[in-house]
Amino acid sequence: ESLVDKTCKEDYALHPEQELRFEVEKGEYAKIQVLEGNAELFGTELIKQKPYFFNGGKGYGIFTWSSCKVRITGKTESAYISKDTPMVQYLNVSFAIEGLRKKAEEREDQVDNQGNPLDARGPRVMVVGGTDVGKTTLCRLLLNYGVRLGRRPVFIDLDVGQQSIGIPGSIGALMVERPADPVEGFDMKAPIVYHYGHTTPNANFKLYSALITRIQDLYNNKCHYNQKVHHSGCVINTCGWVNRKGYDTLLETAKTFEADVVLCLDAERLYQDLVRDLPDFVNIMLLKKSPGVLTRSKEQRREAREALIREYYDGPRGQFFPHSFDVPFDNIDIFKIGTPSLPNSALPIGTTMGDTETKLMSVAPSTDIMNHILAVSRAETVEEELTETNVSGFVVVKAVDEERRVMTVKSPAPHPLIGRYMLLSTLRYMD
Ligand code: ADP
Ligand code: MG
């Protein structure tokens, strides 16, 4: 409340199907209150009169199906009302997905004429498109609408560049049980996160596809034990890299997950290619991009990545208190996945590059790993597939004392760390 500039205050009256778009000034906060009517933010209903504090660096769109009055208190970069939104199209998609869930539910306990049980699997929805087309926002909207209808959809985020479940450089899955908090997003109490270590699938395709297979196994398993999750299906977010190998990765992901629905945001060419290359049973839809989606430069995308890591340690409102402590070298083992690429001629006879991409390499702690992110593996022994075991969290190396054989790390949780095995990321973070 004290961070909001109260001298800037404006009320906005929205008509049916209009959206109030705003961006808060960098480093500032703005208070939003719905004074009258019904409004939602990316599919989450806003509570009337309740103050919400939004910070800079992101774009927001408050939408109303009926009408509403909204007050913004604080400094904004921009704020305007638009009636040009793709929300009706998105709502129809959401209804179509719900229809598939109902069908899945009806198949439960039914048998075909040979007496075999019917597959009660819910829709597996994949969202694809270039960078900055609103993929993450569409996932959030679909998940929110799903959970508001009483479903338990699973969110799978495969975007290693702008990851929203783990931190950039990882991939994650999350069962959604309640709508996202307008400010803090989805409840992250029990996500499953895997270390990848790079910001693009390009850096290590073999590892990336191994992790996709792993996460889909895990999801199938969850469906096996939980009927509700099984019917509800999942929403899969993907990377914004859609050309050449990026495209091949999308095809592979669709195949691995046996996606039923592919939502293609604002990319006609990609849509045509997918129609040509994906099997007939896949329902592929070309959707409009919201004019409200912010376009980011390469530099802004890097900043957005940093902001995601900062949020992991400090909380979306800076309300967390990250811990810092010393870890003796003797208590940990650090590994890197994959050896540097070598030309085939330089490889030992009988091996191929593929063998080295998922190979574990021991890394001695040294000042070389300063500011690097380390994923703390849940593996208890090194014999467990370290590359394919999920992680409990991420620490940042703040100092390395080779003489005393200790390093200082920043961690979201207090000492002691849960695991001995750590995986080195190429990502660095400085606060
Ligand atoms: P992508 O995942 O394709 O990169 P995002 O969904 O992250 O795109 O959207 C990019 C930015 O635009 C985010 O800050 C998001 O909050 C913002 N944004 C998305 N939709 C809207 C909208 N309708 N109005 C205002 N800002 C929006
Ligand atoms: Mg995104």
Coordinates of C-alpha atoms and ligand atoms in Angstrom, one line a residue:
E1 CA 0.0 0.0 0.0
S2 CA 2.8 2.4 0.9
L3 CA 4.5 1.7 -2.4
V4 CA 1.6 3.1 -4.4
D5 CA 1.7 6.6 -5.7
K6 CA -1.7 7.8 -4.5
T7 CA -1.6 11.0 -6.5
C8 CA -2.3 9.0 -9.7
K9 CA -5.8 7.7 -9.6
E10 CA -8.2 6.9 -12.4
D11 CA -11.5 5.1 -12.8
Y12 CA -12.4 3.1 -16.0
A13 CA -15.8 2.0 -17.1
L14 CA -15.8 -1.1 -19.2
H15 CA -18.7 -2.2 -21.4
P16 CA -19.4 -5.9 -22.2
E17 CA -16.5 -7.8 -23.7
Q18 CA -14.1 -5.0 -23.2
E19 CA -10.6 -5.2 -21.7
L20 CA -8.6 -2.7 -19.6
R21 CA -5.0 -3.1 -20.5
F22 CA -2.2 -1.6 -18.5
E23 CA 1.5 -1.8 -17.7
V24 CA 2.9 -0.6 -14.4
E25 CA 6.0 1.5 -14.4
K26 CA 9.2 -0.5 -13.8
G27 CA 10.0 -0.8 -10.1
E28 CA 6.6 0.7 -9.1
Y29 CA 3.3 -0.8 -7.9
A30 CA -0.2 -0.1 -8.8
K31 CA -3.4 -0.9 -6.9
I32 CA -6.3 -2.3 -8.8
Q33 CA -9.8 -2.4 -7.4
V34 CA -13.0 -3.6 -9.1
L35 CA -15.6 -1.1 -7.9
E36 CA -18.7 -2.4 -9.7
G37 CA -19.6 -5.4 -11.9
N38 CA -17.7 -8.5 -12.8
A39 CA -14.1 -8.6 -14.0
E40 CA -11.5 -11.3 -14.6
L41 CA -7.7 -11.3 -15.1
F42 CA -6.6 -14.0 -17.6
G43 CA -9.5 -16.2 -16.4
T44 CA -9.4 -15.5 -12.7
E45 CA -12.4 -13.6 -11.3
L46 CA -11.4 -10.5 -9.4
I47 CA -13.1 -10.0 -6.0
K48 CA -15.1 -6.8 -5.8
Q49 CA -13.4 -4.0 -3.7
K50 CA -10.4 -6.1 -2.9
P51 CA -7.1 -4.3 -3.5
Y52 CA -4.7 -6.1 -5.8
F53 CA -1.1 -4.8 -6.1
F54 CA 0.6 -5.4 -9.5
N55 CA 4.2 -4.6 -10.2
G56 CA 6.0 -3.4 -13.3
G57 CA 7.5 -5.4 -16.2
K58 CA 4.4 -7.3 -17.2
G59 CA 1.3 -6.5 -19.1
Y60 CA -2.2 -7.0 -17.6
G61 CA -5.6 -7.2 -19.2
I62 CA -8.7 -7.0 -17.1
F63 CA -11.7 -8.3 -19.1
T64 CA -15.4 -8.2 -18.5
W65 CA -18.1 -10.3 -20.0
S66 CA -20.9 -8.0 -18.7
S67 CA -19.5 -4.7 -17.6
C68 CA -17.5 -3.2 -14.7
K69 CA -15.8 -0.2 -13.2
V70 CA -12.1 -0.5 -12.3
R71 CA -9.9 1.9 -10.4
I72 CA -6.2 2.1 -10.9
T73 CA -4.2 3.9 -8.2
G74 CA -0.4 4.3 -9.0
K75 CA 1.9 5.1 -11.8
T76 CA 1.2 3.2 -15.0
E77 CA 3.3 3.1 -18.2
S78 CA 0.1 2.8 -20.2
A79 CA -3.6 2.1 -19.5
Y80 CA -6.4 1.9 -22.1
I81 CA -9.7 0.2 -22.8
S82 CA -9.9 -2.0 -25.9
K83 CA -12.8 -3.9 -27.4
D84 CA -10.5 -5.7 -29.8
T85 CA -9.9 -9.0 -28.0
P86 CA -9.9 -12.7 -29.0
M87 CA -11.8 -13.7 -25.8
V88 CA -14.9 -15.0 -27.5
Q89 CA -12.8 -17.3 -29.6
Y90 CA -10.8 -18.4 -26.5
L91 CA -14.0 -19.1 -24.6
N92 CA -15.3 -21.2 -27.5
V93 CA -12.1 -23.2 -27.4
S94 CA -12.5 -23.7 -23.7
F95 CA -16.1 -25.0 -24.3
A96 CA -14.8 -27.4 -26.9
I97 CA -12.2 -28.7 -24.5
E98 CA -14.8 -29.1 -21.8
G99 CA -16.9 -31.1 -24.3
L100 CA -14.0 -33.5 -24.8
R101 CA -13.7 -33.9 -21.0
K102 CA -17.4 -34.7 -20.7
K103 CA -17.0 -37.3 -23.4
A104 CA -14.0 -38.8 -21.6
E105 CA -16.0 -39.0 -18.4
E106 CA -18.9 -40.8 -20.2
R107 CA -16.4 -43.4 -21.5
E108 CA -15.4 -44.3 -18.0
D109 CA -16.7 -47.8 -17.1
Q110 CA -17.9 -48.4 -20.7
V111 CA -16.7 -51.2 -22.9
D112 CA -16.6 -51.7 -26.6
N113 CA -18.4 -54.5 -28.4
Q114 CA -15.4 -56.8 -27.7
G115 CA -15.7 -56.1 -24.0
N116 CA -12.6 -54.0 -23.7
P117 CA -12.8 -50.9 -21.5
L118 CA -13.0 -47.6 -23.4
D119 CA -10.3 -45.0 -23.0
A120 CA -11.5 -42.3 -20.6
R121 CA -8.6 -40.1 -21.4
G122 CA -9.3 -36.3 -21.3
P123 CA -8.0 -33.9 -23.9
R124 CA -4.3 -33.2 -24.1
V125 CA -4.1 -29.6 -25.4
M126 CA -0.9 -28.2 -26.7
V127 CA -0.3 -24.5 -27.2
V128 CA 2.2 -23.5 -29.9
G129 CA 3.3 -20.3 -31.5
G130 CA 6.3 -17.9 -31.8
T131 CA 7.6 -15.8 -29.0
D132 CA 5.3 -13.1 -27.4
V133 CA 2.0 -14.3 -28.8
G134 CA 0.4 -14.9 -25.4
K135 CA 1.0 -18.7 -25.1
T136 CA 1.6 -18.6 -21.3
T137 CA -1.4 -16.4 -20.9
L138 CA -3.7 -18.7 -23.0
C139 CA -2.6 -21.7 -20.9
R140 CA -3.4 -19.8 -17.7
L141 CA -6.9 -18.8 -19.1
L142 CA -7.7 -22.4 -20.2
L143 CA -6.6 -23.9 -16.9
N144 CA -8.5 -21.3 -15.0
Y145 CA -11.7 -21.9 -17.0
G146 CA -11.2 -25.6 -16.5
V147 CA -10.8 -25.5 -12.8
R148 CA -13.7 -23.1 -12.5
L149 CA -15.8 -25.8 -14.1
G150 CA -14.7 -28.2 -11.4
R151 CA -11.9 -29.9 -13.3
R152 CA -8.4 -30.8 -12.2
P153 CA -6.3 -30.1 -15.3
V154 CA -2.5 -30.6 -15.3
F155 CA -0.3 -27.8 -16.5
I156 CA 2.9 -28.9 -18.2
D157 CA 5.3 -26.1 -19.1
L158 CA 8.0 -27.2 -21.6
D159 CA 9.2 -23.7 -22.4
V160 CA 12.8 -23.7 -21.0
G161 CA 13.3 -20.0 -21.9
Q162 CA 10.3 -18.4 -20.0
Q163 CA 9.4 -21.2 -17.7
S164 CA 6.5 -20.5 -15.3
I165 CA 6.5 -23.6 -13.1
G166 CA 10.1 -24.2 -12.3
I167 CA 12.7 -21.5 -13.2
P168 CA 14.1 -20.8 -16.7
G169 CA 16.3 -23.7 -17.7
S170 CA 13.9 -26.3 -16.3
I171 CA 10.6 -27.8 -17.2
G172 CA 7.7 -28.5 -14.8
A173 CA 4.3 -30.0 -14.3
L174 CA 1.6 -28.9 -11.9
M175 CA -1.9 -30.2 -11.0
V176 CA -4.2 -27.1 -11.0
E177 CA -6.7 -27.2 -8.1
R178 CA -7.8 -23.6 -7.9
P179 CA -7.7 -20.6 -10.2
A180 CA -4.4 -18.7 -10.4
D181 CA -4.0 -15.9 -7.9
P182 CA -4.2 -12.6 -9.9
V183 CA -0.9 -11.5 -8.6
E184 CA 1.0 -14.6 -7.6
G185 CA -0.2 -17.0 -10.3
F186 CA -0.8 -20.7 -9.7
D187 CA -0.3 -22.3 -6.3
M188 CA 3.2 -23.8 -6.5
K189 CA 3.0 -26.0 -3.4
A190 CA 3.5 -29.3 -5.3
P191 CA 5.1 -28.9 -8.7
I192 CA 7.3 -31.5 -10.3
V193 CA 10.3 -29.9 -11.8
Y194 CA 13.2 -31.3 -13.9
H195 CA 16.5 -29.7 -14.6
Y196 CA 17.5 -29.1 -18.2
G197 CA 20.1 -26.4 -17.8
H198 CA 19.7 -24.3 -20.9
T199 CA 17.3 -21.7 -22.3
T200 CA 16.6 -23.4 -25.6
P201 CA 16.0 -27.0 -26.7
N202 CA 18.7 -26.4 -29.3
A203 CA 21.4 -26.7 -26.6
N204 CA 20.7 -30.4 -25.9
F205 CA 18.0 -32.0 -27.9
K206 CA 18.6 -35.4 -26.6
L207 CA 18.2 -34.4 -23.0
Y208 CA 15.2 -32.2 -23.8
S209 CA 13.3 -35.1 -25.5
A210 CA 14.3 -37.5 -22.7
L211 CA 12.7 -35.1 -20.2
I212 CA 9.6 -34.7 -22.3
T213 CA 9.2 -38.5 -22.4
R214 CA 9.8 -38.6 -18.6
I215 CA 7.2 -36.0 -17.8
Q216 CA 4.6 -37.6 -20.0
D217 CA 5.2 -41.0 -18.3
L218 CA 4.7 -39.2 -15.0
Y219 CA 1.5 -37.6 -16.2
N220 CA 0.2 -40.9 -17.5
N221 CA 0.9 -42.4 -14.2
K222 CA -1.0 -39.7 -12.4
C223 CA -3.9 -40.3 -14.7
H224 CA -3.8 -44.0 -13.9
Y225 CA -4.3 -43.3 -10.2
N226 CA -6.6 -40.3 -10.4
Q227 CA -9.8 -40.5 -12.5
K228 CA -10.5 -36.8 -12.1
V229 CA -7.1 -35.8 -13.5
H230 CA -7.6 -38.4 -16.2
H231 CA -10.8 -36.9 -17.5
S232 CA -9.6 -33.3 -17.1
G233 CA -6.6 -33.7 -19.5
C234 CA -3.7 -31.3 -19.6
V235 CA -2.5 -28.1 -21.1
I236 CA 1.0 -28.1 -22.5
N237 CA 3.0 -24.9 -23.1
T238 CA 5.8 -25.0 -25.6
C239 CA 8.9 -23.0 -26.6
G240 CA 8.5 -20.0 -29.0
W241 CA 11.1 -21.5 -31.3
V242 CA 9.0 -22.9 -34.2
N243 CA 11.4 -23.1 -37.1
R244 CA 13.5 -26.0 -38.4
K245 CA 14.6 -28.1 -35.4
G246 CA 12.2 -26.1 -33.2
Y247 CA 9.4 -27.3 -35.4
D248 CA 10.7 -30.9 -35.2
T249 CA 10.7 -30.6 -31.5
L250 CA 7.0 -29.5 -31.5
L251 CA 6.1 -32.5 -33.7
E252 CA 7.9 -34.8 -31.4
T253 CA 6.2 -33.3 -28.3
A254 CA 2.8 -33.7 -29.9
K255 CA 3.6 -37.4 -30.7
T256 CA 5.0 -38.1 -27.3
F257 CA 2.0 -36.7 -25.5
E258 CA -0.4 -37.9 -28.2
A259 CA -1.9 -34.4 -28.2
D260 CA -5.5 -34.3 -29.2
V261 CA -5.8 -30.6 -29.6
V262 CA -3.1 -28.2 -30.9
L263 CA -3.8 -24.5 -30.5
C264 CA -1.7 -22.5 -32.9
L265 CA -1.4 -18.8 -31.9
D266 CA -1.0 -16.3 -34.7
A267 CA 1.1 -18.4 -37.0
E268 CA -0.6 -19.3 -40.3
R269 CA 2.5 -21.0 -41.8
L270 CA 3.1 -23.1 -38.6
Y271 CA -0.6 -24.0 -38.7
Q272 CA -0.4 -25.3 -42.3
D273 CA 2.7 -27.3 -41.6
L274 CA 1.1 -28.9 -38.5
V275 CA -2.0 -29.8 -40.5
R276 CA 0.2 -31.5 -43.1
D277 CA 2.4 -33.3 -40.6
L278 CA 0.2 -34.3 -37.6
P279 CA -2.1 -37.3 -37.7
D280 CA -5.7 -36.8 -38.7
F281 CA -7.2 -37.3 -35.2
V282 CA -5.4 -34.2 -34.0
N283 CA -7.7 -31.2 -33.9
I284 CA -5.5 -28.2 -34.9
M285 CA -6.8 -24.7 -34.5
L286 CA -5.5 -21.4 -35.6
L287 CA -6.2 -18.8 -33.0
K288 CA -5.8 -15.0 -33.0
K289 CA -3.3 -13.3 -30.8
S290 CA -4.5 -10.6 -28.4
P291 CA -3.4 -7.1 -29.5
G292 CA -2.7 -6.7 -25.7
V293 CA 0.3 -9.1 -25.6
L294 CA 3.5 -7.2 -25.1
T295 CA 6.3 -7.7 -27.6
R296 CA 9.7 -8.0 -26.1
S297 CA 13.1 -7.5 -27.5
K298 CA 15.8 -10.1 -27.0
E299 CA 17.1 -8.0 -24.2
Q300 CA 13.7 -7.7 -22.6
R301 CA 13.3 -11.4 -22.8
R302 CA 16.5 -11.8 -20.9
E303 CA 15.3 -9.4 -18.3
A304 CA 12.0 -11.3 -18.1
R305 CA 14.0 -14.5 -17.5
E306 CA 15.9 -12.8 -14.7
A307 CA 12.7 -11.5 -13.2
L308 CA 11.3 -15.1 -13.2
I309 CA 14.4 -16.3 -11.3
R310 CA 14.2 -13.3 -8.9
E311 CA 10.5 -14.2 -8.2
Y312 CA 11.6 -17.7 -7.3
Y313 CA 13.9 -16.4 -4.6
D314 CA 12.1 -13.2 -3.5
G315 CA 8.5 -14.0 -4.1
P316 CA 6.2 -12.2 -6.6
R317 CA 5.8 -9.4 -4.1
G318 CA 9.3 -9.5 -2.6
Q319 CA 7.7 -11.2 0.4
F320 CA 10.1 -14.2 0.7
F321 CA 13.4 -14.2 2.6
P322 CA 15.9 -16.3 0.7
H323 CA 18.6 -17.9 2.8
S324 CA 22.3 -17.9 2.4
F325 CA 24.6 -20.5 3.9
D326 CA 27.9 -22.4 3.5
V327 CA 28.0 -25.9 2.1
P328 CA 31.2 -28.0 2.5
F329 CA 32.4 -29.6 -0.7
D330 CA 32.4 -32.9 1.0
N331 CA 28.6 -32.8 1.4
I332 CA 27.8 -32.5 -2.2
D333 CA 28.6 -33.8 -5.7
I334 CA 28.1 -31.6 -8.7
F335 CA 27.4 -32.9 -12.1
K336 CA 26.9 -31.4 -15.5
I337 CA 24.8 -33.2 -18.1
G338 CA 26.4 -33.6 -21.5
T339 CA 30.0 -33.2 -22.7
P340 CA 31.0 -30.4 -25.0
S341 CA 30.1 -31.1 -28.7
L342 CA 33.0 -32.6 -30.6
P343 CA 33.2 -33.2 -34.3
N344 CA 32.5 -36.9 -35.1
S345 CA 36.1 -37.4 -36.2
A346 CA 37.3 -36.5 -32.7
L347 CA 35.1 -39.0 -30.9
P348 CA 36.4 -42.4 -29.8
I349 CA 35.7 -45.1 -32.4
G350 CA 32.3 -46.7 -31.9
T351 CA 30.7 -43.8 -30.1
T352 CA 28.5 -41.1 -31.6
M353 CA 27.6 -37.6 -30.4
G354 CA 24.3 -38.9 -29.1
D355 CA 26.0 -40.9 -26.3
T356 CA 27.7 -37.9 -24.9
E357 CA 24.7 -35.5 -24.7
T358 CA 23.1 -37.2 -21.7
K359 CA 26.3 -38.3 -20.0
L360 CA 26.9 -37.2 -16.5
M361 CA 30.2 -35.3 -15.9
S362 CA 31.6 -34.6 -12.5
V363 CA 32.3 -30.9 -11.9
A364 CA 34.8 -29.9 -9.2
P365 CA 33.6 -26.9 -7.2
S366 CA 35.6 -23.8 -8.2
T367 CA 35.2 -20.2 -9.0
D368 CA 34.1 -21.2 -12.5
I369 CA 30.7 -22.0 -11.2
M370 CA 30.2 -18.6 -9.4
N371 CA 26.7 -17.2 -9.9
H372 CA 25.6 -20.4 -11.7
I373 CA 22.3 -22.0 -10.8
L374 CA 22.5 -25.5 -9.3
A375 CA 19.5 -27.8 -9.3
V376 CA 19.2 -29.9 -6.2
S377 CA 18.3 -33.4 -7.2
R378 CA 15.9 -35.6 -5.3
A379 CA 18.0 -38.6 -6.2
E380 CA 19.4 -40.4 -3.2
T381 CA 22.0 -42.4 -4.9
V382 CA 24.0 -41.6 -8.0
E383 CA 22.8 -44.9 -9.5
E384 CA 19.3 -43.5 -9.9
E385 CA 19.1 -41.8 -13.2
L386 CA 20.3 -38.4 -12.1
T387 CA 19.4 -36.9 -15.5
E388 CA 15.8 -37.9 -15.2
T389 CA 15.1 -37.4 -11.5
N390 CA 13.1 -34.4 -10.5
V391 CA 14.6 -31.6 -8.4
S392 CA 13.6 -30.2 -5.1
G393 CA 14.8 -26.7 -5.9
F394 CA 17.5 -24.4 -7.1
V395 CA 20.4 -22.7 -5.4
V396 CA 22.8 -20.0 -6.7
V397 CA 26.5 -20.2 -6.0
K398 CA 27.4 -16.9 -4.4
A399 CA 31.0 -17.7 -3.3
V400 CA 33.5 -20.5 -3.6
D401 CA 36.4 -20.9 -1.1
E402 CA 38.6 -23.5 -2.6
E403 CA 41.0 -23.4 0.4
R404 CA 38.4 -24.0 3.1
R405 CA 36.5 -26.3 0.7
V406 CA 33.2 -24.6 1.1
M407 CA 30.8 -22.7 -1.1
T408 CA 28.2 -20.2 -0.1
V409 CA 24.8 -20.6 -1.8
K410 CA 21.6 -18.6 -1.9
S411 CA 18.5 -20.9 -1.4
P412 CA 14.8 -20.4 -1.2
A413 CA 14.7 -22.8 1.8
P414 CA 16.8 -22.8 5.0
H415 CA 19.7 -25.1 5.5
P416 CA 20.2 -28.1 5.2
L417 CA 19.7 -28.9 1.6
I418 CA 17.6 -31.9 0.9
G419 CA 20.0 -33.6 -1.5
R420 CA 23.6 -34.4 -2.0
Y421 CA 23.5 -34.3 -5.8
M422 CA 23.4 -31.1 -7.8
L423 CA 23.1 -30.4 -11.5
L424 CA 25.0 -27.5 -12.9
S425 CA 23.0 -25.1 -15.1
T426 CA 24.4 -22.8 -17.8
L427 CA 22.2 -20.1 -16.4
R428 CA 23.6 -17.5 -14.1
Y429 CA 21.9 -15.2 -11.7
M430 CA 23.2 -12.1 -10.0
D431 CA 21.0 -10.1 -7.7
Ligands
ADP1 P1 4.3 -15.8 -24.6 O1 4.1 -16.9 -23.6 O2 3.8 -16.2 -26.0 O3 5.7 -15.3 -24.7 P2 2.9 -14.2 -22.7 O4 1.6 -15.0 -22.5 O5 3.9 -14.4 -21.7 O6 3.5 -14.6 -24.2 O7 2.5 -12.7 -22.9 C1 3.5 -11.7 -22.9 C2 3.2 -10.5 -22.0 O8 2.0 -9.9 -22.5 C3 3.0 -10.9 -20.6 O9 3.6 -9.9 -19.8 C4 1.5 -10.9 -20.4 O10 1.1 -10.7 -19.1 C5 1.1 -9.8 -21.4 N1 -0.3 -10.0 -21.9 C6 -0.8 -11.1 -22.4 N2 -2.1 -10.9 -22.8 C7 -2.4 -9.6 -22.5 C8 -3.6 -8.7 -22.6 N3 -4.7 -9.2 -23.1 N4 -3.5 -7.5 -22.1 C9 -2.3 -7.0 -21.6 N5 -1.2 -7.7 -21.5 C10 -1.2 -9.0 -21.9
MG2 MG 5.5 -17.9 -22.4

